[in-house]
PDB file of C-alpha atoms and ligand atoms in Angstrom:
ATOM      1  CA  MET A1251     -28.042 -16.418   1.772  1.00 75.00           C
ATOM      2  CA  THR A1252     -27.729 -12.839   3.003  1.00 86.00           C
ATOM      3  CA  ARG A1253     -25.982 -10.534   0.561  1.00 94.00           C
ATOM      4  CA  TYR A1254     -25.400  -6.833   0.993  1.00 97.00           C
ATOM      5  CA  TRP A1255     -23.075  -4.047  -0.012  1.00 98.00           C
ATOM      6  CA  TRP A1256     -20.125  -3.399   2.299  1.00 98.00           C
ATOM      7  CA  PHE A1257     -18.082  -0.231   1.790  1.00 98.00           C
ATOM      8  CA  GLU A1258     -14.419   0.028   2.731  1.00 98.00           C
ATOM      9  CA  LYS A1259     -14.138   3.701   3.624  1.00 97.00           C
ATOM     10  CA  ILE A1260     -10.822   4.825   2.156  1.00 95.00           C
ATOM     11  CA  THR A1261     -11.296   8.572   2.723  1.00 93.00           C
ATOM     12  CA  PRO A1262     -14.346  10.628   3.863  1.00 93.00           C
ATOM     13  CA  HIS A1263     -15.111  11.082   0.151  1.00 95.00           C
ATOM     14  CA  TYR A1264     -14.148   7.737  -1.377  1.00 96.00           C
ATOM     15  CA  SER A1265     -14.798   4.077  -0.690  1.00 97.00           C
ATOM     16  CA  HIS A1266     -14.515   0.660  -2.303  1.00 97.00           C
ATOM     17  CA  GLY A1267     -17.861  -1.141  -2.543  1.00 98.00           C
ATOM     18  CA  TYR A1268     -18.118  -4.928  -2.349  1.00 98.00           C
ATOM     19  CA  ASN A1269     -21.300  -7.003  -2.691  1.00 98.00           C
ATOM     20  CA  VAL A1270     -20.644  -9.522   0.035  1.00 98.00           C
ATOM     21  CA  ILE A1271     -21.777 -12.672   1.756  1.00 98.00           C
ATOM     22  CA  PRO A1272     -20.738 -12.387   5.428  1.00 97.00           C
ATOM     23  CA  ILE A1273     -18.613 -15.375   6.520  1.00 98.00           C
ATOM     24  CA  TYR A1274     -17.347 -14.456   9.980  1.00 98.00           C
ATOM     25  CA  GLU A1275     -17.127 -11.523  12.386  1.00 98.00           C
ATOM     26  CA  LYS A1276     -15.377 -11.023  15.746  1.00 98.00           C
ATOM     27  CA  ARG A1277     -14.323  -8.102  17.922  1.00 98.00           C
ATOM     28  CA  THR A1278     -10.958  -9.327  19.211  1.00 98.00           C
ATOM     29  CA  PRO A1279      -8.967  -7.761  22.076  1.00 98.00           C
ATOM     30  CA  TYR A1280      -6.952  -5.973  19.358  1.00 98.00           C
ATOM     31  CA  GLN A1281      -9.170  -5.270  16.367  1.00 98.00           C
ATOM     32  CA  HIS A1282     -12.482  -5.766  14.538  1.00 98.00           C
ATOM     33  CA  LEU A1283     -12.164  -8.869  12.347  1.00 98.00           C
ATOM     34  CA  LEU A1284     -14.403  -9.569   9.366  1.00 98.00           C
ATOM     35  CA  ILE A1285     -14.261 -12.230   6.670  1.00 98.00           C
ATOM     36  CA  TYR A1286     -16.444 -11.715   3.626  1.00 98.00           C
ATOM     37  CA  LYS A1287     -16.973 -13.468   0.296  1.00 98.00           C
ATOM     38  CA  ASN A1288     -17.280 -11.526  -2.982  1.00 98.00           C
ATOM     39  CA  GLN A1289     -17.927 -12.758  -6.517  1.00 97.00           C
ATOM     40  CA  LEU A1290     -14.818 -11.075  -7.972  1.00 98.00           C
ATOM     41  CA  TRP A1291     -12.267 -11.210  -5.123  1.00 98.00           C
ATOM     42  CA  GLY A1292     -13.318 -14.456  -3.411  1.00 98.00           C
ATOM     43  CA  ARG A1293     -12.982 -14.563   0.371  1.00 98.00           C
ATOM     44  CA  PHE A1294     -11.175 -11.613   1.975  1.00 98.00           C
ATOM     45  CA  LEU A1295     -10.014 -10.507   5.429  1.00 98.00           C
ATOM     46  CA  VAL A1296     -10.870  -7.088   6.851  1.00 98.00           C
ATOM     47  CA  LEU A1297      -9.277  -5.715  10.020  1.00 98.00           C
ATOM     48  CA  ASP A1298     -10.566  -2.457  11.535  1.00 97.00           C
ATOM     49  CA  GLY A1299     -12.406  -1.685   8.282  1.00 97.00           C
ATOM     50  CA  ILE A1300      -9.324  -2.123   6.050  1.00 97.00           C
ATOM     51  CA  THR A1301      -9.062  -4.924   3.483  1.00 98.00           C
ATOM     52  CA  GLN A1302      -5.930  -6.934   4.321  1.00 98.00           C
ATOM     53  CA  PHE A1303      -5.928  -9.279   1.326  1.00 98.00           C
ATOM     54  CA  THR A1304      -8.232 -11.206  -0.978  1.00 98.00           C
ATOM     55  CA  GLU A1305      -7.995 -14.774  -2.289  1.00 98.00           C
ATOM     56  CA  LYS A1306      -7.744 -13.407  -5.860  1.00 98.00           C
ATOM     57  CA  ASP A1307      -4.617 -11.252  -5.566  1.00 98.00           C
ATOM     58  CA  GLU A1308      -2.910 -11.996  -2.227  1.00 98.00           C
ATOM     59  CA  PHE A1309      -0.107 -13.859  -4.089  1.00 98.00           C
ATOM     60  CA  ILE A1310       1.210 -10.555  -5.502  1.00 98.00           C
ATOM     61  CA  TYR A1311       1.703  -9.143  -1.991  1.00 98.00           C
ATOM     62  CA  HIS A1312       3.031 -12.336  -0.398  1.00 98.00           C
ATOM     63  CA  GLU A1313       5.488 -13.156  -3.197  1.00 98.00           C
ATOM     64  CA  THR A1314       6.861  -9.581  -3.126  1.00 98.00           C
ATOM     65  CA  ILE A1315       7.357  -9.435   0.669  1.00 98.00           C
ATOM     66  CA  VAL A1316       9.152 -12.839   0.614  1.00 98.00           C
ATOM     67  CA  PHE A1317      11.108 -13.109  -2.639  1.00 98.00           C
ATOM     68  CA  CYS A1318      12.374  -9.524  -2.963  1.00 98.00           C
ATOM     69  CA  PRO A1319      14.379  -9.713   0.298  1.00 98.00           C
ATOM     70  CA  ALA A1320      15.259 -13.415  -0.144  1.00 98.00           C
ATOM     71  CA  ALA A1321      16.569 -12.943  -3.702  1.00 98.00           C
ATOM     72  CA  SER A1322      18.697  -9.945  -2.701  1.00 98.00           C
ATOM     73  CA  LEU A1323      20.876 -11.976  -0.293  1.00 97.00           C
ATOM     74  CA  ASP A1324      24.291 -13.300  -1.395  1.00 95.00           C
ATOM     75  CA  PHE A1325      23.414 -16.679   0.179  1.00 96.00           C
ATOM     76  CA  PRO A1326      19.986 -18.377   0.469  1.00 97.00           C
ATOM     77  CA  PRO A1327      18.255 -17.407   3.758  1.00 98.00           C
ATOM     78  CA  GLU A1328      18.222 -19.941   6.630  1.00 98.00           C
ATOM     79  CA  ASN A1329      16.769 -18.288   9.740  1.00 98.00           C
ATOM     80  CA  ILE A1330      13.614 -16.190   9.359  1.00 98.00           C
ATOM     81  CA  LEU A1331      11.524 -14.052  11.718  1.00 98.00           C
ATOM     82  CA  VAL A1332       7.974 -13.193  10.616  1.00 98.00           C
ATOM     83  CA  ILE A1333       6.016 -10.572  12.559  1.00 98.00           C
ATOM     84  CA  GLY A1334       2.269 -10.544  11.881  1.00 98.00           C
ATOM     85  CA  GLY A1335       1.002 -12.476   8.864  1.00 98.00           C
ATOM     86  CA  GLY A1336      -1.584 -14.481  10.858  1.00 98.00           C
ATOM     87  CA  ASP A1337      -3.187 -15.540   7.563  1.00 98.00           C
ATOM     88  CA  GLY A1338      -0.190 -17.731   6.774  1.00 98.00           C
ATOM     89  CA  GLY A1339       0.455 -16.414   3.253  1.00 98.00           C
ATOM     90  CA  VAL A1340       4.037 -15.409   4.036  1.00 98.00           C
ATOM     91  CA  ILE A1341       4.727 -18.851   5.530  1.00 98.00           C
ATOM     92  CA  ARG A1342       3.406 -20.472   2.335  1.00 98.00           C
ATOM     93  CA  GLU A1343       5.868 -18.556   0.149  1.00 98.00           C
ATOM     94  CA  LEU A1344       8.812 -19.062   2.548  1.00 98.00           C
ATOM     95  CA  GLN A1345       8.229 -22.811   2.495  1.00 98.00           C
ATOM     96  CA  LYS A1346       9.094 -22.744  -1.245  1.00 98.00           C
ATOM     97  CA  ILE A1347      12.730 -21.911  -0.331  1.00 98.00           C
ATOM     98  CA  PRO A1348      14.356 -25.293   0.449  1.00 98.00           C
ATOM     99  CA  GLU A1349      17.444 -23.880   2.193  1.00 98.00           C
ATOM    100  CA  ILE A1350      15.365 -22.308   4.998  1.00 98.00           C
ATOM    101  CA  LYS A1351      16.094 -24.058   8.318  1.00 98.00           C
ATOM    102  CA  SER A1352      13.861 -22.179  10.770  1.00 98.00           C
ATOM    103  CA  ILE A1353      10.886 -19.791  10.654  1.00 98.00           C
ATOM    104  CA  LEU A1354       9.648 -18.126  13.855  1.00 98.00           C
ATOM    105  CA  GLN A1355       6.277 -16.369  13.416  1.00 98.00           C
ATOM    106  CA  LEU A1356       4.879 -13.938  15.994  1.00 98.00           C
ATOM    107  CA  GLU A1357       1.232 -12.963  15.528  1.00 98.00           C
ATOM    108  CA  ILE A1358      -0.303 -10.804  18.254  1.00 98.00           C
ATOM    109  CA  ASP A1359      -3.945 -11.763  17.639  1.00 98.00           C
ATOM    110  CA  GLN A1360      -4.900 -15.429  18.079  1.00 98.00           C
ATOM    111  CA  GLU A1361      -8.339 -14.741  16.616  1.00 98.00           C
ATOM    112  CA  VAL A1362      -6.858 -13.751  13.242  1.00 98.00           C
ATOM    113  CA  PHE A1363      -4.876 -16.992  13.066  1.00 98.00           C
ATOM    114  CA  LYS A1364      -7.863 -19.130  14.112  1.00 98.00           C
ATOM    115  CA  ALA A1365     -10.277 -17.415  11.705  1.00 98.00           C
ATOM    116  CA  CYS A1366      -7.860 -17.675   8.762  1.00 98.00           C
ATOM    117  CA  GLN A1367      -7.122 -21.331   9.507  1.00 98.00           C
ATOM    118  CA  LYS A1368     -10.866 -21.993   9.481  1.00 98.00           C
ATOM    119  CA  TYR A1369     -12.113 -19.812   6.597  1.00 98.00           C
ATOM    120  CA  LEU A1370      -9.021 -19.015   4.468  1.00 98.00           C
ATOM    121  CA  ARG A1371      -7.021 -22.221   4.886  1.00 97.00           C
ATOM    122  CA  GLU A1372      -6.160 -22.434   1.176  1.00 97.00           C
ATOM    123  CA  ILE A1373      -3.843 -19.444   1.282  1.00 97.00           C
ATOM    124  CA  ALA A1374      -1.974 -20.499   4.420  1.00 98.00           C
ATOM    125  CA  GLY A1375       1.298 -22.391   4.534  1.00 98.00           C
ATOM    126  CA  ASP A1376       1.784 -25.721   6.342  1.00 98.00           C
ATOM    127  CA  TYR A1377       2.023 -25.179  10.102  1.00 98.00           C
ATOM    128  CA  SER A1378       2.913 -28.836  10.694  1.00 98.00           C
ATOM    129  CA  ASP A1379       6.271 -28.165   9.002  1.00 98.00           C
ATOM    130  CA  PRO A1380       8.941 -28.769  11.693  1.00 98.00           C
ATOM    131  CA  ARG A1381      10.821 -25.676  10.489  1.00 98.00           C
ATOM    132  CA  VAL A1382       7.903 -23.430  11.536  1.00 98.00           C
ATOM    133  CA  GLU A1383       7.400 -22.209  15.130  1.00 98.00           C
ATOM    134  CA  PHE A1384       4.222 -20.147  15.644  1.00 98.00           C
ATOM    135  CA  ARG A1385       3.713 -17.986  18.747  1.00 98.00           C
ATOM    136  CA  ILE A1386       1.020 -15.558  19.850  1.00 98.00           C
ATOM    137  CA  ALA A1387       3.186 -12.596  20.784  1.00 98.00           C
ATOM    138  CA  ASP A1388       3.831  -8.883  20.250  1.00 98.00           C
ATOM    139  CA  GLY A1389       6.642  -8.573  17.711  1.00 98.00           C
ATOM    140  CA  ALA A1390       7.761  -5.241  19.145  1.00 98.00           C
ATOM    141  CA  LYS A1391       8.372  -6.815  22.557  1.00 98.00           C
ATOM    142  CA  PHE A1392      10.114  -9.911  21.166  1.00 98.00           C
ATOM    143  CA  VAL A1393      12.727  -7.913  19.227  1.00 98.00           C
ATOM    144  CA  THR A1394      13.824  -6.108  22.424  1.00 98.00           C
ATOM    145  CA  GLU A1395      14.808  -9.476  23.972  1.00 97.00           C
ATOM    146  CA  ALA A1396      15.986 -11.554  20.990  1.00 98.00           C
ATOM    147  CA  PRO A1397      19.711 -12.325  20.613  1.00 97.00           C
ATOM    148  CA  ALA A1398      21.791 -10.111  18.305  1.00 98.00           C
ATOM    149  CA  GLU A1399      22.558 -11.130  14.690  1.00 98.00           C
ATOM    150  CA  SER A1400      20.143 -14.100  14.643  1.00 98.00           C
ATOM    151  CA  TYR A1401      18.106 -13.691  11.462  1.00 98.00           C
ATOM    152  CA  ASP A1402      18.761 -13.578   7.707  1.00 98.00           C
ATOM    153  CA  LEU A1403      15.284 -12.132   7.100  1.00 98.00           C
ATOM    154  CA  VAL A1404      12.888 -10.165   9.300  1.00 98.00           C
ATOM    155  CA  ILE A1405       9.542  -9.915   7.468  1.00 98.00           C
ATOM    156  CA  VAL A1406       6.982  -7.546   9.013  1.00 98.00           C
ATOM    157  CA  ASP A1407       3.638  -8.410   7.438  1.00 98.00           C
ATOM    158  CA  CYS A1408       1.615  -6.178   9.739  1.00 98.00           C
ATOM    159  CA  THR A1409      -1.508  -4.013   9.595  1.00 98.00           C
ATOM    160  CA  ASP A1410      -1.209  -0.298   8.908  1.00 97.00           C
ATOM    161  CA  PRO A1411       0.120   1.870  11.797  1.00 97.00           C
ATOM    162  CA  ILE A1412      -3.125   1.818  13.804  1.00 94.00           C
ATOM    163  CA  GLY A1413      -3.927  -0.277  16.887  1.00 94.00           C
ATOM    164  CA  PRO A1414      -1.458  -3.103  17.665  1.00 97.00           C
ATOM    165  CA  ALA A1415       0.856  -2.197  14.740  1.00 98.00           C
ATOM    166  CA  VAL A1416       1.691   1.378  15.803  1.00 98.00           C
ATOM    167  CA  VAL A1417       4.725   0.081  17.742  1.00 98.00           C
ATOM    168  CA  LEU A1418       6.036  -1.638  14.599  1.00 98.00           C
ATOM    169  CA  TYR A1419       6.636   1.731  12.885  1.00 98.00           C
ATOM    170  CA  THR A1420       8.850   3.245  15.602  1.00 98.00           C
ATOM    171  CA  GLU A1421      12.559   4.081  15.576  1.00 98.00           C
ATOM    172  CA  GLU A1422      13.060   1.864  18.618  1.00 98.00           C
ATOM    173  CA  PHE A1423      11.499  -1.104  16.809  1.00 98.00           C
ATOM    174  CA  TYR A1424      13.679  -0.576  13.712  1.00 98.00           C
ATOM    175  CA  LYS A1425      16.812  -0.294  15.878  1.00 98.00           C
ATOM    176  CA  ASN A1426      15.981  -3.585  17.595  1.00 98.00           C
ATOM    177  CA  VAL A1427      15.315  -5.255  14.238  1.00 98.00           C
ATOM    178  CA  ALA A1428      18.707  -4.036  13.000  1.00 98.00           C
ATOM    179  CA  ARG A1429      20.315  -5.474  16.165  1.00 98.00           C
ATOM    180  CA  ILE A1430      18.843  -8.975  15.654  1.00 98.00           C
ATOM    181  CA  LEU A1431      19.516  -9.075  11.897  1.00 98.00           C
ATOM    182  CA  LYS A1432      22.685 -10.831  10.675  1.00 98.00           C
ATOM    183  CA  PRO A1433      25.220  -8.407   9.057  1.00 98.00           C
ATOM    184  CA  THR A1434      24.129  -9.476   5.542  1.00 97.00           C
ATOM    185  CA  GLY A1435      20.400  -9.838   6.460  1.00 98.00           C
ATOM    186  CA  ARG A1436      17.332  -8.001   5.171  1.00 98.00           C
ATOM    187  CA  PHE A1437      14.305  -6.405   6.836  1.00 98.00           C
ATOM    188  CA  ILE A1438      11.083  -5.701   4.905  1.00 98.00           C
ATOM    189  CA  GLN A1439       7.787  -4.096   5.993  1.00 98.00           C
ATOM    190  CA  GLN A1440       4.607  -3.029   4.220  1.00 98.00           C
ATOM    191  CA  ALA A1441       4.295   0.781   4.144  1.00 98.00           C
ATOM    192  CA  SER A1442       0.680   1.071   3.083  1.00 98.00           C
ATOM    193  CA  ILE A1443      -0.894   2.647  -0.049  1.00 98.00           C
ATOM    194  CA  PRO A1444       0.683   6.070  -0.752  1.00 98.00           C
ATOM    195  CA  ARG A1445      -2.292   7.166  -2.865  1.00 97.00           C
ATOM    196  CA  PHE A1446      -4.673   6.892   0.093  1.00 97.00           C
ATOM    197  CA  TYR A1447      -2.367   7.003   3.157  1.00 96.00           C
ATOM    198  CA  PRO A1448       0.540   9.229   1.982  1.00 97.00           C
ATOM    199  CA  GLU A1449       1.933   9.822   5.497  1.00 97.00           C
ATOM    200  CA  THR A1450       2.918   6.196   6.231  1.00 98.00           C
ATOM    201  CA  LEU A1451       5.720   5.729   3.676  1.00 98.00           C
ATOM    202  CA  PRO A1452       7.794   8.829   4.611  1.00 98.00           C
ATOM    203  CA  MET A1453       7.236   8.124   8.325  1.00 98.00           C
ATOM    204  CA  ALA A1454       8.477   4.536   8.054  1.00 98.00           C
ATOM    205  CA  TYR A1455      11.295   5.427   5.633  1.00 98.00           C
ATOM    206  CA  TYR A1456      12.882   8.187   7.734  1.00 98.00           C
ATOM    207  CA  ARG A1457      12.491   6.295  11.021  1.00 98.00           C
ATOM    208  CA  ALA A1458      14.069   3.188   9.483  1.00 98.00           C
ATOM    209  CA  GLN A1459      16.957   5.313   8.213  1.00 98.00           C
ATOM    210  CA  LYS A1460      17.868   5.921  11.860  1.00 98.00           C
ATOM    211  CA  ALA A1461      18.522   2.165  12.195  1.00 98.00           C
ATOM    212  CA  PHE A1462      19.730   0.944   8.790  1.00 98.00           C
ATOM    213  CA  PRO A1463      22.552   2.328   6.626  1.00 98.00           C
ATOM    214  CA  VAL A1464      20.581   1.283   3.541  1.00 98.00           C
ATOM    215  CA  VAL A1465      16.791   1.781   3.270  1.00 98.00           C
ATOM    216  CA  GLU A1466      15.103   1.218  -0.093  1.00 98.00           C
ATOM    217  CA  ILE A1467      11.491   1.493  -1.257  1.00 98.00           C
ATOM    218  CA  LEU A1468       9.692  -0.963  -3.478  1.00 98.00           C
ATOM    219  CA  ARG A1469       6.173  -1.287  -4.770  1.00 98.00           C
ATOM    220  CA  ALA A1470       3.658  -3.904  -5.889  1.00 98.00           C
ATOM    221  CA  PRO A1471       0.379  -3.587  -7.831  1.00 98.00           C
ATOM    222  CA  VAL A1472      -2.222  -5.353  -5.654  1.00 98.00           C
ATOM    223  CA  PRO A1473      -5.551  -4.586  -7.413  1.00 98.00           C
ATOM    224  CA  CYS A1474      -7.874  -5.009  -4.403  1.00 98.00           C
ATOM    225  CA  TYR A1475      -6.051  -2.149  -2.606  1.00 98.00           C
ATOM    226  CA  GLY A1476      -7.091   0.272  -5.378  1.00 97.00           C
ATOM    227  CA  ASP A1477      -3.507   1.399  -6.027  1.00 98.00           C
ATOM    228  CA  GLU A1478       0.100   0.191  -5.510  1.00 98.00           C
ATOM    229  CA  ILE A1479       1.319  -0.773  -2.060  1.00 98.00           C
ATOM    230  CA  ALA A1480       4.732   0.402  -0.832  1.00 98.00           C
ATOM    231  CA  PHE A1481       7.321  -1.546   1.131  1.00 98.00           C
ATOM    232  CA  ILE A1482      10.492  -0.424   2.869  1.00 98.00           C
ATOM    233  CA  MET A1483      13.513  -2.700   2.879  1.00 98.00           C
ATOM    234  CA  GLY A1484      16.415  -2.225   5.300  1.00 98.00           C
ATOM    235  CA  SER A1485      19.936  -3.597   5.005  1.00 98.00           C
ATOM    236  CA  LYS A1486      23.101  -3.250   7.111  1.00 97.00           C
ATOM    237  CA  SER A1487      25.272  -3.989   4.097  1.00 94.00           C
ATOM    238  CA  ASP A1488      24.369  -3.309   0.465  1.00 95.00           C
ATOM    239  CA  SER A1489      21.465  -2.513  -1.861  1.00 97.00           C
ATOM    240  CA  SER A1490      18.713  -5.057  -2.541  1.00 98.00           C
ATOM    241  CA  ARG A1491      17.990  -3.912  -6.092  1.00 98.00           C
ATOM    242  CA  GLN A1492      19.847  -6.717  -7.853  1.00 97.00           C
ATOM    243  CA  PRO A1493      18.187 -10.157  -7.682  1.00 98.00           C
ATOM    244  CA  LYS A1494      20.863 -12.804  -6.937  1.00 97.00           C
ATOM    245  CA  ARG A1495      18.632 -15.875  -7.243  1.00 95.00           C
ATOM    246  CA  PRO A1496      16.069 -16.651  -9.975  1.00 95.00           C
ATOM    247  CA  TYR A1497      12.974 -17.263  -7.821  1.00 98.00           C
ATOM    248  CA  GLN A1498       9.868 -17.633  -9.980  1.00 98.00           C
ATOM    249  CA  GLY A1499       6.308 -17.103  -8.779  1.00 98.00           C
ATOM    250  CA  ARG A1500       2.904 -16.350 -10.292  1.00 98.00           C
ATOM    251  CA  PHE A1501       3.839 -12.657  -9.980  1.00 98.00           C
ATOM    252  CA  TYR A1502       7.480 -12.498  -8.856  1.00 98.00           C
ATOM    253  CA  ASN A1503      10.458 -13.074 -11.202  1.00 98.00           C
ATOM    254  CA  PRO A1504      13.896 -11.399 -11.539  1.00 98.00           C
ATOM    255  CA  GLU A1505      12.603  -8.750 -14.002  1.00 98.00           C
ATOM    256  CA  VAL A1506       9.710  -7.877 -11.697  1.00 98.00           C
ATOM    257  CA  HIS A1507      12.256  -7.638  -8.849  1.00 98.00           C
ATOM    258  CA  LEU A1508      14.198  -4.954 -10.733  1.00 98.00           C
ATOM    259  CA  ALA A1509      11.005  -3.081 -11.675  1.00 98.00           C
ATOM    260  CA  SER A1510       9.740  -3.116  -8.078  1.00 98.00           C
ATOM    261  CA  PHE A1511      12.475  -0.678  -7.040  1.00 98.00           C
ATOM    262  CA  ALA A1512      11.597   1.905  -9.701  1.00 98.00           C
ATOM    263  CA  ILE A1513       9.336   4.200  -7.702  1.00 97.00           C
ATOM    264  CA  PRO A1514       7.152   6.961  -9.178  1.00 97.00           C
ATOM    265  CA  SER A1515       8.374  10.582  -8.920  1.00 97.00           C
ATOM    266  CA  TRP A1516       5.363  11.571  -6.808  1.00 97.00           C
ATOM    267  CA  TRP A1517       6.425   8.995  -4.183  1.00 98.00           C
ATOM    268  CA  GLN A1518       9.854  10.647  -4.127  1.00 97.00           C
ATOM    269  CA  ASP A1519       8.059  13.985  -3.694  1.00 97.00           C
ATOM    270  CA  LEU A1520       6.210  12.523  -0.693  1.00 96.00           C
ATOM    271  CA  LEU A1521       9.613  11.907   0.887  1.00 96.00           C
ATOM    272  CA  HIS A1522      10.678  15.495   0.392  1.00 89.00           C
ATOM    273  CA  LYS A1523       7.506  17.218   1.604  1.00 80.00           C
TER     274      LYS A1523
HETATM  275  N1  LIG B2140      -1.216  -7.910   4.112  1.00 94.74           N
HETATM  276  C1  LIG B2140      -1.792  -7.177   5.086  1.00 94.74           C
HETATM  277  C2  LIG B2140      -1.598  -5.749   4.843  1.00 94.74           C
HETATM  278  O1  LIG B2140      -0.881  -5.405   3.947  1.00 94.74           O
HETATM  279  O2  LIG B2140      -2.203  -4.931   5.456  1.00 94.74           O
HETATM  280  C3  LIG B2140      -1.371  -7.646   6.461  1.00 94.74           C
HETATM  281  C4  LIG B2140      -2.017  -8.859   6.773  1.00 94.74           C
HETATM  282  S1  LIG B2140      -1.712  -9.620   8.305  1.00 94.74           S
HETATM  283  C5  LIG B2140      -3.242 -10.285   8.579  1.00 94.74           C
HETATM  284  C6  LIG B2140      -1.490  -8.389   9.535  1.00 94.74           C
HETATM  285  C7  LIG B2140      -1.323  -8.973  10.927  1.00 94.74           C
HETATM  286  O3  LIG B2140      -0.427  -8.182  11.738  1.00 94.74           O
HETATM  287  C8  LIG B2140      -2.634  -9.011  11.719  1.00 94.74           C
HETATM  288  O4  LIG B2140      -3.034 -10.339  11.882  1.00 94.74           O
HETATM  289  C9  LIG B2140      -2.298  -8.337  13.048  1.00 94.74           C
HETATM  290  O5  LIG B2140      -2.912  -8.954  14.158  1.00 94.74           O
HETATM  291  C10 LIG B2140      -0.778  -8.483  13.082  1.00 94.74           C
HETATM  292  N2  LIG B2140      -0.098  -7.550  13.988  1.00 94.74           N
HETATM  293  C11 LIG B2140      -0.375  -6.231  14.158  1.00 94.74           C
HETATM  294  N3  LIG B2140       0.428  -5.699  15.119  1.00 94.74           N
HETATM  295  C12 LIG B2140       1.229  -6.722  15.565  1.00 94.74           C
HETATM  296  C13 LIG B2140       2.276  -6.818  16.550  1.00 94.74           C
HETATM  297  N4  LIG B2140       2.636  -5.744  17.281  1.00 94.74           N
HETATM  298  N5  LIG B2140       2.916  -8.008  16.707  1.00 94.74           N
HETATM  299  C14 LIG B2140       2.544  -9.104  15.977  1.00 94.74           C
HETATM  300  N6  LIG B2140       1.533  -9.086  15.042  1.00 94.74           N
HETATM  301  C15 LIG B2140       0.902  -7.909  14.831  1.00 94.74           C
END
């Protein structure tokens, strides 16, 4: 079996090295897709040279992006919109919330969904669940046409703001998300790794503030990323800091929820640069 070292180039002077077995590769109409296997991290997905998640620690990311917004609602969520997330990890966590009635997922790249279903099936949720509707579509386009006040949660599990995801970090996108969110709903989006990509968090935060009266930042320690990942959470009503339901995961719990909103001072400095 071929084995070699693959380097995820983080900056011109720093990279993460993985000894890998190549599993799958495809240049899709949107991005360069790679699936590798590594002794420590298991199988992992790479898009345009950036590690998206690994089998070993994806649960930390997926539980945070699902349970933090879900637990902050006064009532259990019922109608969910997921943008991106072609690996199915977000769907898996959402399916643990029994009150959910409908989940619409929009993934722009069919090849990501197909490759993850074939080579990373274990982390995906159950797409035969009648509550789940999966479409190949651009999330930015969909939100311009969707009816107002339709969703309790809008979860944007997208790639960093390069390629197809650039449109998902625009003021126009955030304003459309705010329009389709119910008055008590929540919006959450990954805002990359401030240590390595410090421009993404302030960009997303200030643009989202043009659409949402309340925008908060949270963080999660996902080891394969090399440092903590940031998320922004938008609300048209109140703060999301207090957990209102005791969801319990392998990573997530009400104490972790509270801690997730305590952001380091240097992140606050990034916002005031
Ligand atoms: N957890 C990962 C991370 O933090 O970087 C994200 C994983 S998920 C695989 C990202 C997905 O977003 C990709 O499959 C990509 O095709 C999808 N995506 C990017 N832009 C999109 C858009 N405009 N509409 C829908 N899906 C999009």
